[in-house]
């Protein structure tokens, strides 16, 4: 029996941090043996806010190298660049014409990003979730594992698929496969180190708010030393009055690979002075091997390019077949 298919992607903008790793990539690694995975770098999404052309390609290589360094294996996964497959842009256009404007205007991420952009909001930023729907539906995935912040975009993807099917195909023979989101509770939302109620984010102006995957041991030590805590002794999960405490314990749990119960017990009587060095040591131990692999891969662009070329070929085959079905359903039937 053919394996079920997984699809997901990350935008190549800025340095990846623990939120990207624990909320997304690590989950892909955990399940990869049981699935046929399609993992990509969303470089078309990366230009929905002002970007630097001189950085775009390198940022894309960096995300690919991070996937590989984090343990994504080419035995199970196809890694590719979104802009290499023109079907993404093409299907996004077709979806544009069946997506009501007000579905996009109520997207939380659009509203948040639009506020930051001021006058300069592009049509692309509004249209971002439609492109994401095309990314997903082209590959007919069974599962789409993403972080909690992408939930609304996945619901929109399902809505677009259902609307398309309803308008342009029969119930017995739908053109588009409606995917299932996979949102992990634990680690789906890694919070800021300076405010336990806000998501850890690339766009937070404070470097101290996040641990980047490539941070040196010294930087990690400094960031954890300065991170926000509270004056209460004894550490616990899930106390709504102690968001930082919950976040730091969750990081420790995920990075040490222990169960929640074990961590709750180990840390129940600890003060921050004892816990912070423990978290520091655990974080450095988890990230060092990833960093070593990452640098080796980045130093071998020839290898990386061969991975992406192979990925492109495999992805294009799947994507183009779905695009053709969608075009035919819409009435594009004149032979080439
Ligand atoms: N919007 C996603 C993010 O910011 C990235 C993304 C683009 C994506 N296309 C996708 C994720 C398709 C999953 C599936 O994280």
Short mmCIF file of C-alpha atoms and ligand atoms in Angstrom, two decimals:
data_model
loop_
_atom_site.label_atom_id
_atom_site.label_comp_id
_atom_site.label_asym_id
_atom_site.label_seq_id
_atom_site.Cartn_x
_atom_site.Cartn_y
_atom_site.Cartn_z
CA UNK A 1 0.00 0.00 0.00
CA UNK A 2 1.26 3.47 -0.83
CA UNK A 3 2.23 5.60 2.13
CA UNK A 4 0.12 8.56 3.09
CA UNK A 5 1.48 11.91 2.02
CA UNK A 6 2.58 14.79 4.23
CA UNK A 7 3.19 18.32 2.99
CA UNK A 8 4.57 21.35 4.78
CA UNK A 9 6.81 24.36 4.28
CA UNK A 10 8.60 27.27 5.91
CA UNK A 11 9.21 30.75 4.57
CA UNK A 12 12.88 31.52 4.00
CA UNK A 13 12.95 34.83 5.81
CA UNK A 14 15.48 35.44 8.57
CA UNK A 15 17.08 32.94 10.89
CA UNK A 16 15.09 29.95 12.03
CA UNK A 17 14.55 29.70 15.77
CA UNK A 18 13.46 27.16 18.36
CA UNK A 19 9.81 27.86 17.54
CA UNK A 20 10.32 26.75 13.93
CA UNK A 21 12.27 23.70 15.03
CA UNK A 22 10.09 22.49 17.91
CA UNK A 23 6.80 23.65 16.41
CA UNK A 24 7.37 22.27 12.92
CA UNK A 25 10.57 20.61 11.68
CA UNK A 26 11.04 18.26 14.61
CA UNK A 27 7.50 16.96 14.24
CA UNK A 28 8.15 16.25 10.57
CA UNK A 29 11.24 14.26 11.51
CA UNK A 30 9.33 12.27 14.11
CA UNK A 31 6.69 11.05 11.70
CA UNK A 32 8.72 10.88 8.48
CA UNK A 33 9.30 7.12 8.38
CA UNK A 34 5.60 6.47 8.06
CA UNK A 35 4.88 9.00 5.32
CA UNK A 36 5.90 10.22 1.92
CA UNK A 37 6.84 13.81 2.82
CA UNK A 38 6.95 16.85 0.57
CA UNK A 39 8.75 19.69 2.34
CA UNK A 40 9.47 22.97 0.69
CA UNK A 41 10.87 26.46 1.12
CA UNK A 42 8.08 29.01 0.55
CA UNK A 43 10.18 31.57 -1.33
CA UNK A 44 7.16 33.01 -3.15
CA UNK A 45 5.62 33.76 0.23
CA UNK A 46 8.90 35.38 1.27
CA UNK A 47 8.31 38.36 -1.01
CA UNK A 48 4.87 39.26 0.37
CA UNK A 49 6.65 41.73 2.62
CA UNK A 50 9.56 43.91 1.43
CA UNK A 51 12.60 41.69 0.87
CA UNK A 52 16.24 41.88 -0.15
CA UNK A 53 16.91 40.08 -3.48
CA UNK A 54 20.54 39.60 -2.47
CA UNK A 55 19.45 37.43 0.47
CA UNK A 56 16.60 35.41 -1.04
CA UNK A 57 18.54 32.50 -2.54
CA UNK A 58 20.84 32.15 0.43
CA UNK A 59 17.93 32.18 2.87
CA UNK A 60 16.35 29.41 0.82
CA UNK A 61 19.52 27.30 0.96
CA UNK A 62 19.66 27.90 4.69
CA UNK A 63 16.20 26.50 5.30
CA UNK A 64 16.94 23.47 3.12
CA UNK A 65 20.18 22.85 5.03
CA UNK A 66 18.29 23.21 8.31
CA UNK A 67 15.75 20.57 7.24
CA UNK A 68 18.55 18.14 6.43
CA UNK A 69 20.59 18.99 9.53
CA UNK A 70 17.52 18.49 11.73
CA UNK A 71 17.18 14.93 10.52
CA UNK A 72 14.88 15.08 7.51
CA UNK A 73 15.98 12.14 5.40
CA UNK A 74 15.88 11.91 1.63
CA UNK A 75 14.83 8.30 2.08
CA UNK A 76 11.41 9.62 3.05
CA UNK A 77 11.23 13.23 1.99
CA UNK A 78 11.23 15.34 -1.15
CA UNK A 79 12.72 18.77 -0.46
CA UNK A 80 12.03 21.47 -3.01
CA UNK A 81 11.85 25.19 -3.72
CA UNK A 82 8.34 26.62 -4.19
CA UNK A 83 9.37 29.00 -7.00
CA UNK A 84 10.86 26.09 -8.97
CA UNK A 85 7.36 24.73 -9.54
CA UNK A 86 5.31 27.20 -11.57
CA UNK A 87 2.12 25.26 -10.81
CA UNK A 88 2.01 27.00 -7.40
CA UNK A 89 1.59 30.46 -8.93
CA UNK A 90 -0.74 29.20 -11.60
CA UNK A 91 -3.13 27.39 -9.28
CA UNK A 92 -3.06 30.37 -6.92
CA UNK A 93 -4.40 32.52 -9.77
CA UNK A 94 -7.20 30.06 -10.48
CA UNK A 95 -8.08 30.00 -6.78
CA UNK A 96 -8.01 33.80 -6.65
CA UNK A 97 -10.96 33.82 -8.97
CA UNK A 98 -13.10 31.60 -6.76
CA UNK A 99 -12.10 32.96 -3.34
CA UNK A 100 -14.34 35.64 -1.83
CA UNK A 101 -12.38 38.74 -0.84
CA UNK A 102 -13.87 38.78 2.63
CA UNK A 103 -12.40 35.35 3.41
CA UNK A 104 -8.96 36.95 3.10
CA UNK A 105 -9.75 40.19 4.84
CA UNK A 106 -10.51 38.36 8.06
CA UNK A 107 -7.24 36.43 8.25
CA UNK A 108 -5.56 37.20 11.56
CA UNK A 109 -2.01 36.96 10.21
CA UNK A 110 -2.86 39.40 7.41
CA UNK A 111 -4.31 41.89 9.85
CA UNK A 112 -1.29 41.63 12.14
CA UNK A 113 1.25 41.94 9.35
CA UNK A 114 -0.71 44.70 7.63
CA UNK A 115 -0.60 46.82 10.77
CA UNK A 116 3.19 46.48 10.86
CA UNK A 117 3.51 47.40 7.17
CA UNK A 118 1.53 50.65 7.38
CA UNK A 119 0.95 52.17 3.94
CA UNK A 120 2.96 49.58 2.10
CA UNK A 121 0.66 46.53 2.22
CA UNK A 122 0.84 44.54 -1.03
CA UNK A 123 -1.92 42.58 -2.72
CA UNK A 124 0.41 39.60 -2.26
CA UNK A 125 0.20 39.88 1.51
CA UNK A 126 -3.58 39.67 1.35
CA UNK A 127 -3.37 36.84 -1.16
CA UNK A 128 -0.79 34.89 0.84
CA UNK A 129 -3.28 32.26 2.11
CA UNK A 130 -4.56 31.57 -1.40
CA UNK A 131 -1.03 30.74 -2.53
CA UNK A 132 -0.72 28.57 0.56
CA UNK A 133 -3.91 26.74 -0.42
CA UNK A 134 -2.38 26.09 -3.84
CA UNK A 135 0.85 24.85 -2.19
CA UNK A 136 -1.12 22.34 -0.23
CA UNK A 137 -3.82 21.17 -2.62
CA UNK A 138 -1.38 20.56 -5.50
CA UNK A 139 0.17 17.67 -3.59
CA UNK A 140 -3.06 16.04 -2.37
CA UNK A 141 -1.58 15.48 1.08
CA UNK A 142 -3.28 13.40 3.74
CA UNK A 143 -1.73 15.48 6.51
CA UNK A 144 -0.40 19.03 6.79
CA UNK A 145 1.64 19.37 10.00
CA UNK A 146 2.00 23.03 10.95
CA UNK A 147 2.33 25.26 13.98
CA UNK A 148 -0.70 26.58 15.78
CA UNK A 149 -0.41 29.98 14.04
CA UNK A 150 -1.24 28.38 10.67
CA UNK A 151 -4.55 26.92 11.78
CA UNK A 152 -6.66 29.61 10.15
CA UNK A 153 -4.77 29.27 6.86
CA UNK A 154 -5.45 25.55 6.82
CA UNK A 155 -9.12 26.10 7.46
CA UNK A 156 -9.17 28.49 4.53
CA UNK A 157 -7.44 25.86 2.39
CA UNK A 158 -10.17 23.39 3.24
CA UNK A 159 -12.83 26.00 2.45
CA UNK A 160 -11.27 26.76 -0.94
CA UNK A 161 -11.02 23.06 -1.78
CA UNK A 162 -14.63 22.45 -0.81
CA UNK A 163 -15.87 25.48 -2.73
CA UNK A 164 -13.91 24.45 -5.82
CA UNK A 165 -15.21 20.89 -5.62
CA UNK A 166 -18.76 22.06 -5.06
CA UNK A 167 -18.70 24.44 -8.03
CA UNK A 168 -16.66 22.46 -10.50
CA UNK A 169 -16.95 18.77 -9.79
CA UNK A 170 -19.40 16.15 -8.67
CA UNK A 171 -19.65 14.86 -5.14
CA UNK A 172 -18.64 11.34 -6.18
CA UNK A 173 -15.62 12.57 -8.05
CA UNK A 174 -14.15 15.67 -6.39
CA UNK A 175 -11.18 17.31 -8.13
CA UNK A 176 -9.39 18.45 -4.98
CA UNK A 177 -8.54 16.38 -1.95
CA UNK A 178 -9.50 18.11 1.31
CA UNK A 179 -6.49 17.81 3.66
CA UNK A 180 -6.36 17.36 7.43
CA UNK A 181 -4.28 19.74 9.53
CA UNK A 182 -2.00 18.20 12.15
CA UNK A 183 -1.40 20.66 14.93
CA UNK A 184 0.56 19.38 17.86
CA UNK A 185 -0.36 20.80 21.22
CA UNK A 186 3.02 20.48 22.85
CA UNK A 187 5.59 22.69 21.22
CA UNK A 188 3.14 23.95 18.62
CA UNK A 189 3.47 27.30 20.29
CA UNK A 190 6.91 28.13 21.57
CA UNK A 191 6.64 31.48 23.30
CA UNK A 192 8.94 34.51 23.46
CA UNK A 193 11.68 34.50 26.11
CA UNK A 194 10.83 38.07 27.02
CA UNK A 195 7.05 37.65 27.19
CA UNK A 196 5.50 34.24 27.80
CA UNK A 197 2.19 35.34 26.32
CA UNK A 198 3.60 36.14 22.87
CA UNK A 199 4.75 33.68 20.22
CA UNK A 200 8.49 33.32 19.60
CA UNK A 201 8.85 35.13 16.27
CA UNK A 202 11.40 36.09 13.64
CA UNK A 203 9.90 39.54 13.48
CA UNK A 204 10.20 40.42 17.16
CA UNK A 205 12.65 43.36 17.27
CA UNK A 206 14.37 41.94 20.35
CA UNK A 207 16.98 39.24 19.69
CA UNK A 208 16.64 38.29 23.35
CA UNK A 209 13.09 37.08 22.68
CA UNK A 210 14.21 34.02 20.73
CA UNK A 211 16.90 31.36 20.52
CA UNK A 212 18.01 30.87 16.93
CA UNK A 213 19.02 27.42 15.84
CA UNK A 214 22.47 28.72 14.96
CA UNK A 215 23.11 30.66 18.18
CA UNK A 216 26.49 29.96 19.79
CA UNK A 217 26.66 28.41 23.26
CA UNK A 218 27.64 31.84 24.63
CA UNK A 219 24.62 33.51 23.05
CA UNK A 220 22.28 30.78 24.28
CA UNK A 221 23.70 31.16 27.79
CA UNK A 222 23.20 34.93 27.72
CA UNK A 223 19.66 34.73 26.37
CA UNK A 224 18.54 32.21 28.96
CA UNK A 225 20.25 34.18 31.71
CA UNK A 226 18.29 37.28 30.72
CA UNK A 227 14.97 35.65 29.91
CA UNK A 228 11.85 36.69 31.80
CA UNK A 229 10.86 34.65 34.85
CA UNK A 230 8.76 35.26 37.94
CA UNK A 231 9.48 35.52 41.66
CA UNK A 232 7.72 32.26 42.63
CA UNK A 233 9.80 29.34 43.84
CA UNK A 234 8.95 25.87 42.58
CA UNK A 235 8.29 25.39 38.86
CA UNK A 236 5.07 24.14 37.31
CA UNK A 237 3.29 23.62 33.99
CA UNK A 238 -0.06 25.09 33.00
CA UNK A 239 -0.45 27.82 35.62
CA UNK A 240 -2.11 30.63 33.62
CA UNK A 241 -0.55 33.21 35.94
CA UNK A 242 2.93 31.90 35.07
CA UNK A 243 3.19 31.85 31.24
CA UNK A 244 6.99 32.17 31.27
CA UNK A 245 7.30 29.26 33.67
CA UNK A 246 5.14 27.06 31.47
CA UNK A 247 7.08 28.02 28.35
CA UNK A 248 10.53 27.39 29.85
CA UNK A 249 9.50 24.04 31.30
CA UNK A 250 8.01 23.07 27.94
CA UNK A 251 11.26 23.98 26.20
CA UNK A 252 13.16 21.87 28.69
CA UNK A 253 10.77 18.97 28.22
CA UNK A 254 10.99 19.05 24.42
CA UNK A 255 14.74 19.57 24.22
CA UNK A 256 15.56 16.92 26.81
CA UNK A 257 13.09 14.44 25.33
CA UNK A 258 11.56 13.72 28.73
CA UNK A 259 7.88 13.32 29.55
CA UNK A 260 5.87 16.13 31.05
CA UNK A 261 5.39 14.17 34.28
CA UNK A 262 9.12 13.57 34.65
CA UNK A 263 9.91 17.27 34.12
CA UNK A 264 7.12 18.41 36.46
CA UNK A 265 8.52 16.18 39.16
CA UNK A 266 12.17 17.06 38.58
CA UNK A 267 11.49 20.81 38.67
CA UNK A 268 8.75 20.99 41.30
CA UNK A 269 11.07 22.32 44.00
CA UNK A 270 13.56 24.19 41.84
CA UNK A 271 14.26 27.89 41.81
CA UNK A 272 15.26 29.72 38.63
CA UNK A 273 18.90 29.78 39.73
CA UNK A 274 18.97 26.02 39.50
CA UNK A 275 16.72 25.63 36.47
CA UNK A 276 18.34 28.13 34.10
CA UNK A 277 21.73 26.38 33.92
CA UNK A 278 19.93 23.09 33.34
CA UNK A 279 17.90 24.54 30.47
CA UNK A 280 21.03 26.17 29.04
CA UNK A 281 22.98 22.95 29.07
CA UNK A 282 20.09 20.99 27.55
CA UNK A 283 19.56 23.54 24.78
CA UNK A 284 23.23 23.60 23.83
CA UNK A 285 23.39 19.80 23.83
CA UNK A 286 20.33 19.59 21.55
CA UNK A 287 21.48 22.25 19.09
CA UNK A 288 25.21 21.51 18.76
CA UNK A 289 24.86 18.40 16.56
CA UNK A 290 22.32 20.18 14.34
CA UNK A 291 24.66 23.13 13.93
CA UNK A 292 27.58 20.90 12.99
CA UNK A 293 25.59 19.16 10.28
CA UNK A 294 24.15 22.45 9.08
CA UNK A 295 27.58 23.98 8.48
CA UNK A 296 28.85 20.90 6.68
CA UNK A 297 25.83 20.98 4.34
CA UNK A 298 26.03 24.73 3.70
CA UNK A 299 29.68 24.30 2.77
CA UNK A 300 28.67 21.85 0.03
CA UNK A 301 26.40 23.85 -2.28
CA UNK A 302 26.81 21.25 -5.02
CA UNK A 303 25.18 18.65 -2.80
CA UNK A 304 22.42 21.01 -1.74
CA UNK A 305 21.68 21.94 -5.35
CA UNK A 306 21.48 18.30 -6.34
CA UNK A 307 18.96 17.70 -3.54
CA UNK A 308 16.80 20.58 -4.75
CA UNK A 309 17.01 19.57 -8.37
CA UNK A 310 15.91 16.05 -7.58
CA UNK A 311 13.17 17.49 -5.36
CA UNK A 312 11.96 19.72 -8.14
CA UNK A 313 11.57 16.85 -10.55
CA UNK A 314 9.58 14.74 -8.15
CA UNK A 315 7.41 17.62 -6.91
CA UNK A 316 6.68 18.94 -10.41
CA UNK A 317 5.28 15.62 -11.51
CA UNK A 318 2.74 15.54 -8.69
CA UNK A 319 1.90 19.25 -8.87
CA UNK A 320 1.43 19.39 -12.62
CA UNK A 321 -0.97 16.46 -12.60
CA UNK A 322 -3.22 18.22 -10.06
CA UNK A 323 -2.99 21.54 -11.89
CA UNK A 324 -4.10 19.87 -15.09
CA UNK A 325 -7.15 18.35 -13.37
CA UNK A 326 -8.08 21.74 -11.89
CA UNK A 327 -7.70 23.52 -15.24
CA UNK A 328 -9.81 20.95 -17.01
CA UNK A 329 -12.54 21.27 -14.38
CA UNK A 330 -12.57 25.02 -14.99
CA UNK A 331 -13.00 24.52 -18.71
CA UNK A 332 -9.46 24.97 -20.02
CA UNK A 333 -9.74 22.24 -22.60
CA UNK A 334 -8.14 23.47 -25.82
CA UNK A 335 -5.30 21.03 -26.60
CA UNK A 336 -1.76 22.43 -26.44
N1 LIG B 1 2.58 30.11 5.92
C1 LIG B 1 3.48 29.12 6.44
C2 LIG B 1 4.24 29.71 7.61
O1 LIG B 1 4.42 30.90 7.70
C3 LIG B 1 4.44 28.64 5.40
C4 LIG B 1 3.73 27.92 4.32
C5 LIG B 1 3.52 28.35 3.05
C6 LIG B 1 3.12 26.64 4.44
N2 LIG B 1 2.86 27.42 2.35
C7 LIG B 1 2.58 26.36 3.15
C8 LIG B 1 2.99 25.72 5.48
C9 LIG B 1 1.89 25.17 2.90
C10 LIG B 1 2.29 24.53 5.24
C11 LIG B 1 1.76 24.27 3.95
O2 LIG B 1 4.70 28.96 8.45
#
